[in-house]
Amino acid sequence: MESIPFDVMDPACPSRVVLQRIGDKWTPLIVQALKDGPLRFSELRVAVGGITPKVLTQTLRALERDGLVLRKVFAEVPVRVEYRLTPLGESLLDPLNAVREWAESHADKILAARDAFDAATD
Amino acid sequence: MESIPFDVMDPACPSRVVLQRIGDKWTPLIVQALKDGPLRFSELRVAVGGITPKVLTQTLRALERDGLVLRKVFAEVPVRVEYRLTPLGESLLDPLNAVREWAESHADKILAARDAFDAATD
DNA sequence: AGTACTTGGTATCTTTTGGATACTCTGACG
DNA sequence: CGTCAGAGTATCCAAAAGATACCAAGTACT
């Protein structure tokens, strides 16, 4: 077992690019929305509240290109398109969950800090 | 212990705001750069490769406001400013590490998927 | 007295990204 | 023929990020 040759602190390292893809605004939400199985475009739109179709398309295309999500078109009418996680995408669920749980369980403390700060800066 | 009242999937939920702060482009890198103790502005600039001073300032101010980072000015000459993690900021290290390790250990797979995709889309 | 040096930033301008909203395309169906 | 559903595009505007240059305080040097 050798050491990891990637270092996110190096701006020239590919892992930096990867980190910024998975740490973008919508990726974590989309990946987690797909955790229980495939969803269609319109279902994703609802599951991930607040995303516009343009940005959803952009993000899904990026996830597809990076091998995290699979897009499958069914020749029905009206056309049906399903998005599902690849195994690589599923492997991202655990780390993402850790962050999400932190966000949900510490949100109150952050909001409190923000209020205190804003009150002090009057 | 009751269940968590926050849900990142809800665009109106405060945890969504929190998630997007900690999942922004530079926050994870800055927080991890501070994991071994305080750093000065200029040290952070080097530790987090590629960040411009403007964005570093903006991000640090946001982290300070949210109670994740503490800014301390020493009345020396030239002035010295130290940034350190608060306990709340330290609690973020574990989840962030999980994501970073994923990024570093799966970067090669993502790059491969990208190459394959781009080759297919010729 | 003038001036250079260090640190920790701002100011300004340009480019990129994100968001709102309206529209398109396809093929059944009434 | 007009309408409907699903999956997006197109267009335009606002917000954020990036590059680069500059500024302020104070001491030390000449």
Tab-separated table of C-alpha atoms (C1' of nucleotides) in Angstrom:
chain	number	residue	atom	x	y	z
A	1	MET	CA	0.000	0.000	0.000
A	2	GLU	CA	1.619	3.179	-1.122
A	3	SER	CA	0.705	6.708	-0.256
A	4	ILE	CA	-1.859	8.704	-2.202
A	5	PRO	CA	-0.186	10.656	-4.987
A	6	PHE	CA	-2.884	13.342	-5.045
A	7	ASP	CA	-2.976	16.449	-2.886
A	8	VAL	CA	-5.950	18.793	-2.923
A	9	MET	CA	-3.854	21.635	-1.597
A	10	ASP	CA	-1.892	21.728	-4.820
A	11	PRO	CA	-3.789	23.850	-7.334
A	12	ALA	CA	-2.264	21.874	-10.190
A	13	CYS	CA	-3.365	18.510	-8.792
A	14	PRO	CA	-6.271	16.782	-10.505
A	15	SER	CA	-7.817	15.947	-7.146
A	16	ARG	CA	-8.403	19.663	-6.700
A	17	VAL	CA	-10.591	19.658	-9.770
A	18	VAL	CA	-12.430	16.627	-8.478
A	19	LEU	CA	-12.954	18.183	-5.070
A	20	GLN	CA	-14.485	21.252	-6.628
A	21	ARG	CA	-16.852	19.198	-8.731
A	22	ILE	CA	-18.184	17.222	-5.800
A	23	GLY	CA	-18.154	20.327	-3.622
A	24	ASP	CA	-20.175	22.453	-5.958
A	25	LYS	CA	-23.513	23.899	-5.093
A	26	TRP	CA	-25.821	21.168	-6.367
A	27	THR	CA	-23.791	17.982	-6.726
A	28	PRO	CA	-24.184	16.802	-3.120
A	29	LEU	CA	-27.926	17.329	-3.230
A	30	ILE	CA	-28.367	15.530	-6.530
A	31	VAL	CA	-26.230	12.577	-5.507
A	32	GLN	CA	-28.116	12.198	-2.260
A	33	ALA	CA	-31.441	12.510	-4.006
A	34	LEU	CA	-30.459	9.481	-6.090
A	35	LYS	CA	-29.398	7.359	-3.145
A	36	ASP	CA	-32.525	5.186	-3.089
A	37	GLY	CA	-32.615	4.476	-6.803
A	38	PRO	CA	-33.080	6.139	-10.150
A	39	LEU	CA	-35.148	9.261	-10.627
A	40	ARG	CA	-36.417	11.040	-13.697
A	41	PHE	CA	-35.514	14.567	-14.603
A	42	SER	CA	-38.749	16.011	-13.312
A	43	GLU	CA	-38.556	13.984	-10.122
A	44	LEU	CA	-35.068	15.243	-9.466
A	45	ARG	CA	-36.274	18.766	-9.975
A	46	VAL	CA	-38.742	18.303	-7.166
A	47	ALA	CA	-36.453	16.251	-4.921
A	48	VAL	CA	-33.736	18.868	-5.084
A	49	GLY	CA	-35.778	21.893	-4.171
A	50	GLY	CA	-34.930	25.189	-5.801
A	51	ILE	CA	-32.812	24.077	-8.739
A	52	THR	CA	-33.621	25.450	-12.180
A	53	PRO	CA	-33.801	23.111	-15.176
A	54	LYS	CA	-30.807	24.695	-16.850
A	55	VAL	CA	-28.547	24.171	-13.862
A	56	LEU	CA	-29.932	20.698	-13.248
A	57	THR	CA	-29.048	19.739	-16.805
A	58	GLN	CA	-25.584	21.232	-16.531
A	59	THR	CA	-24.864	19.463	-13.274
A	60	LEU	CA	-26.216	16.124	-14.475
A	61	ARG	CA	-24.116	16.323	-17.642
A	62	ALA	CA	-21.033	17.002	-15.553
A	63	LEU	CA	-21.822	14.112	-13.229
A	64	GLU	CA	-22.358	11.847	-16.198
A	65	ARG	CA	-19.080	12.874	-17.759
A	66	ASP	CA	-17.288	12.177	-14.494
A	67	GLY	CA	-18.748	8.693	-14.252
A	68	LEU	CA	-20.852	9.352	-11.158
A	69	VAL	CA	-24.268	9.226	-12.763
A	70	LEU	CA	-25.787	7.246	-15.606
A	71	ARG	CA	-28.366	8.688	-17.943
A	72	LYS	CA	-30.766	6.307	-19.588
A	73	VAL	CA	-33.338	7.277	-22.188
A	74	PHE	CA	-36.445	5.136	-22.706
A	75	ALA	CA	-38.022	5.348	-26.132
A	76	GLU	CA	-41.504	5.864	-24.789
A	77	VAL	CA	-43.872	8.648	-25.354
A	78	PRO	CA	-43.538	11.072	-23.858
A	79	VAL	CA	-39.873	10.271	-23.553
A	80	ARG	CA	-38.657	9.074	-20.181
A	81	VAL	CA	-35.163	9.718	-18.910
A	82	GLU	CA	-33.743	8.124	-15.808
A	83	TYR	CA	-30.718	9.101	-13.839
A	84	ARG	CA	-29.037	6.653	-11.505
A	85	LEU	CA	-25.821	6.543	-9.526
A	86	THR	CA	-22.965	4.454	-10.813
A	87	PRO	CA	-20.981	2.404	-8.283
A	88	LEU	CA	-18.501	5.261	-8.225
A	89	GLY	CA	-21.329	7.653	-7.467
A	90	GLU	CA	-22.584	5.390	-4.711
A	91	SER	CA	-19.163	5.363	-3.129
A	92	LEU	CA	-19.556	9.084	-2.707
A	93	LEU	CA	-22.658	8.734	-0.561
A	94	ASP	CA	-20.849	8.031	2.692
A	95	PRO	CA	-18.547	11.045	2.684
A	96	LEU	CA	-21.377	13.236	1.496
A	97	ASN	CA	-23.628	11.984	4.238
A	98	ALA	CA	-21.028	12.882	6.809
A	99	VAL	CA	-21.038	16.449	5.577
A	100	ARG	CA	-24.790	16.618	5.323
A	101	GLU	CA	-25.248	15.317	8.831
A	102	TRP	CA	-22.777	17.839	10.104
A	103	ALA	CA	-24.669	20.602	8.339
A	104	GLU	CA	-28.011	19.478	9.704
A	105	SER	CA	-26.797	18.958	13.243
A	106	HIS	CA	-24.712	22.131	13.495
A	107	ALA	CA	-26.921	24.514	11.558
A	108	ASP	CA	-28.333	25.979	14.764
A	109	LYS	CA	-24.869	26.784	16.130
A	110	ILE	CA	-23.866	28.500	12.931
A	111	LEU	CA	-27.022	30.544	12.813
A	112	ALA	CA	-26.436	31.542	16.442
A	113	ALA	CA	-22.845	32.570	15.690
A	114	ARG	CA	-24.074	34.582	12.757
A	115	ASP	CA	-26.678	36.376	14.821
A	116	ALA	CA	-24.155	37.145	17.538
A	117	PHE	CA	-21.688	38.453	14.995
A	118	ASP	CA	-24.233	40.590	13.227
A	119	ALA	CA	-25.465	41.959	16.555
A	120	ALA	CA	-21.909	42.896	17.562
A	121	THR	CA	-21.365	44.579	14.207
A	122	ASP	CA	-24.147	47.111	14.583
B	1	MET	CA	-32.595	13.030	21.871
B	2	GLU	CA	-35.089	14.004	19.231
B	3	SER	CA	-34.760	13.857	15.492
B	4	ILE	CA	-32.999	16.540	13.490
B	5	PRO	CA	-35.417	19.264	12.436
B	6	PHE	CA	-33.285	20.388	9.497
B	7	ASP	CA	-33.430	19.060	5.965
B	8	VAL	CA	-30.940	20.134	3.316
B	9	MET	CA	-33.307	19.141	0.551
B	10	ASP	CA	-35.674	21.908	1.541
B	11	PRO	CA	-34.524	25.123	-0.128
B	12	ALA	CA	-36.042	27.163	2.690
B	13	CYS	CA	-34.203	25.243	5.408
B	14	PRO	CA	-31.304	26.994	7.121
B	15	SER	CA	-29.192	23.848	6.861
B	16	ARG	CA	-29.206	24.365	3.104
B	17	VAL	CA	-27.487	27.690	3.603
B	18	VAL	CA	-25.004	26.070	5.938
B	19	LEU	CA	-24.280	23.263	3.519
B	20	GLN	CA	-23.523	25.723	0.787
B	21	ARG	CA	-21.165	27.675	2.978
B	22	ILE	CA	-19.108	24.650	3.953
B	23	GLY	CA	-19.375	23.230	0.477
B	24	ASP	CA	-18.103	26.286	-1.286
B	25	LYS	CA	-15.019	26.361	-3.350
B	26	TRP	CA	-12.448	27.370	-0.759
B	27	THR	CA	-13.910	26.667	2.678
B	28	PRO	CA	-12.850	23.011	2.845
B	29	LEU	CA	-9.308	23.877	1.848
B	30	ILE	CA	-8.988	26.693	4.345
B	31	VAL	CA	-10.429	24.687	7.207
B	32	GLN	CA	-8.101	21.799	6.489
B	33	ALA	CA	-5.122	24.110	6.182
B	34	LEU	CA	-5.828	25.240	9.740
B	35	LYS	CA	-6.114	21.758	11.173
B	36	ASP	CA	-2.666	21.749	12.834
B	37	GLY	CA	-2.957	25.153	14.424
B	38	PRO	CA	-3.218	28.828	13.597
B	39	LEU	CA	-1.817	30.351	10.445
B	40	ARG	CA	-1.264	33.913	9.354
B	41	PHE	CA	-2.912	35.422	6.329
B	42	SER	CA	0.175	35.089	4.187
B	43	GLU	CA	0.770	31.510	5.345
B	44	LEU	CA	-2.783	30.583	4.437
B	45	ARG	CA	-2.296	32.097	1.045
B	46	VAL	CA	0.579	29.712	0.446
B	47	ALA	CA	-0.995	26.705	2.159
B	48	VAL	CA	-4.133	26.979	0.048
B	49	GLY	CA	-2.518	27.160	-3.344
B	50	GLY	CA	-4.153	29.297	-5.989
B	51	ILE	CA	-6.422	31.485	-3.903
B	52	THR	CA	-6.322	35.235	-4.491
B	53	PRO	CA	-6.159	37.623	-1.523
B	54	LYS	CA	-9.575	39.042	-2.242
B	55	VAL	CA	-11.277	35.683	-2.144
B	56	LEU	CA	-9.232	34.556	0.851
B	57	THR	CA	-10.388	37.604	2.779
B	58	GLN	CA	-13.995	37.104	1.766
B	59	THR	CA	-13.973	33.458	2.743
B	60	LEU	CA	-12.232	34.080	6.060
B	61	ARG	CA	-14.728	36.802	6.966
B	62	ALA	CA	-17.589	34.446	6.210
B	63	LEU	CA	-16.008	31.679	8.288
B	64	GLU	CA	-15.482	34.104	11.142
B	65	ARG	CA	-19.058	35.273	10.987
B	66	ASP	CA	-20.260	31.699	11.072
B	67	GLY	CA	-18.189	30.919	14.142
B	68	LEU	CA	-15.851	28.445	12.453
B	69	VAL	CA	-12.699	30.532	12.513
B	70	LEU	CA	-11.245	33.058	14.926
B	71	ARG	CA	-9.285	36.070	13.766
B	72	LYS	CA	-6.738	37.509	16.161
B	73	VAL	CA	-4.724	40.646	15.531
B	74	PHE	CA	-1.395	41.139	17.302
B	75	ALA	CA	-0.315	44.748	17.759
B	76	GLU	CA	3.162	44.119	16.453
B	77	VAL	CA	4.947	45.719	13.624
B	78	PRO	CA	4.339	44.844	10.952
B	79	VAL	CA	0.938	43.752	12.163
B	80	ARG	CA	0.406	40.027	12.616
B	81	VAL	CA	-2.963	38.365	12.122
B	82	GLU	CA	-3.652	34.790	13.052
B	83	TYR	CA	-6.532	32.621	12.019
B	84	ARG	CA	-7.445	29.534	14.008
B	85	LEU	CA	-10.298	27.084	14.046
B	86	THR	CA	-12.899	27.362	16.774
B	87	PRO	CA	-14.137	24.131	18.385
B	88	LEU	CA	-17.047	24.296	15.962
B	89	GLY	CA	-14.588	24.592	13.103
B	90	GLU	CA	-12.617	21.644	14.413
B	91	SER	CA	-15.749	19.544	14.497
B	92	LEU	CA	-15.943	20.049	10.761
B	93	LEU	CA	-12.570	18.438	10.131
B	94	ASP	CA	-13.787	14.845	10.220
B	95	PRO	CA	-16.550	15.151	7.632
B	96	LEU	CA	-14.331	17.282	5.460
B	97	ASN	CA	-11.545	14.764	5.654
B	98	ALA	CA	-13.894	12.061	4.479
B	99	VAL	CA	-14.658	14.070	1.368
B	100	ARG	CA	-11.042	14.993	0.778
B	101	GLU	CA	-9.914	11.422	1.066
B	102	TRP	CA	-12.592	10.351	-1.335
B	103	ALA	CA	-11.458	13.008	-3.787
B	104	GLU	CA	-7.827	12.021	-3.505
B	105	SER	CA	-8.436	8.310	-3.733
B	106	HIS	CA	-10.990	8.423	-6.564
B	107	ALA	CA	-9.494	11.215	-8.643
B	108	ASP	CA	-7.937	8.737	-11.042
B	109	LYS	CA	-11.273	7.016	-11.691
B	110	ILE	CA	-12.971	10.297	-12.407
B	111	LEU	CA	-10.250	11.408	-14.750
B	112	ALA	CA	-10.512	8.082	-16.539
B	113	ALA	CA	-14.291	8.402	-16.861
B	114	ARG	CA	-13.823	11.896	-18.213
B	115	ASP	CA	-11.309	10.779	-20.798
B	116	ALA	CA	-13.540	7.912	-21.895
B	117	PHE	CA	-16.523	10.229	-22.160
B	118	ASP	CA	-14.645	12.840	-24.119
B	119	ALA	CA	-13.235	10.180	-26.425
B	120	ALA	CA	-16.738	8.835	-27.094
B	121	THR	CA	-18.020	12.349	-27.778
B	122	ASP	CA	-15.756	13.068	-30.709
C	1	DA	C1'	13.592	64.264	6.972
C	2	DG	C1'	12.961	61.134	3.459
C	3	DT	C1'	12.228	56.625	2.024
C	4	DA	C1'	12.186	51.720	1.802
C	5	DC	C1'	10.284	47.427	3.808
C	6	DT	C1'	6.806	44.217	5.733
C	7	DT	C1'	2.099	42.510	6.490
C	8	DG	C1'	-2.547	42.357	5.582
C	9	DG	C1'	-5.305	43.495	3.239
C	10	DT	C1'	-8.671	46.926	-0.731
C	11	DA	C1'	-9.971	48.625	-5.366
C	12	DT	C1'	-10.913	47.925	-9.905
C	13	DC	C1'	-11.866	45.519	-13.917
C	14	DT	C1'	-12.937	41.343	-16.547
C	15	DT	C1'	-14.545	36.734	-16.927
C	16	DT	C1'	-17.303	32.981	-15.333
C	17	DT	C1'	-21.088	31.055	-13.135
C	18	DG	C1'	-25.787	30.946	-11.583
C	19	DG	C1'	-30.686	32.181	-11.839
C	20	DA	C1'	-35.405	33.551	-13.871
C	21	DT	C1'	-38.313	32.875	-17.367
C	22	DA	C1'	-39.993	31.643	-21.696
C	23	DC	C1'	-39.782	28.678	-25.348
C	24	DT	C1'	-38.969	24.242	-28.276
C	25	DC	C1'	-39.385	19.435	-29.787
C	26	DT	C1'	-41.771	14.795	-30.211
C	27	DG	C1'	-45.366	11.967	-30.729
C	28	DA	C1'	-49.683	10.238	-28.949
C	29	DC	C1'	-54.669	11.510	-28.071
C	30	DG	C1'	-59.413	13.695	-28.523
D	1	DC	C1'	-56.121	20.321	-35.824
D	2	DG	C1'	-55.150	21.665	-31.186
D	3	DT	C1'	-53.534	19.968	-26.850
D	4	DC	C1'	-50.819	17.631	-23.504
D	5	DA	C1'	-46.586	15.529	-21.181
D	6	DG	C1'	-41.701	15.171	-20.458
D	7	DA	C1'	-37.207	16.744	-21.038
D	8	DG	C1'	-34.933	19.740	-21.802
D	9	DT	C1'	-32.831	24.861	-24.620
D	10	DA	C1'	-32.467	29.818	-25.325
D	11	DT	C1'	-32.098	34.189	-23.786
D	12	DC	C1'	-31.116	37.607	-20.805
D	13	DC	C1'	-29.598	39.481	-16.338
D	14	DA	C1'	-27.292	39.300	-11.687
D	15	DA	C1'	-23.973	37.498	-8.627
D	16	DA	C1'	-19.552	35.510	-7.766
D	17	DA	C1'	-14.705	34.565	-8.787
D	18	DG	C1'	-10.201	35.821	-10.693
D	19	DA	C1'	-6.191	38.932	-12.141
D	20	DT	C1'	-3.720	42.700	-11.031
D	21	DA	C1'	-2.568	46.882	-8.979
D	22	DC	C1'	-2.580	49.556	-5.216
D	23	DC	C1'	-2.859	51.349	-0.077
D	24	DA	C1'	-1.916	52.068	5.110
D	25	DA	C1'	0.821	51.697	9.444
D	26	DG	C1'	4.958	51.797	11.597
D	27	DT	C1'	9.675	51.091	12.196
D	28	DA	C1'	14.484	51.105	10.553
D	29	DC	C1'	17.935	52.898	7.642
D	30	DT	C1'	20.598	56.799	5.452
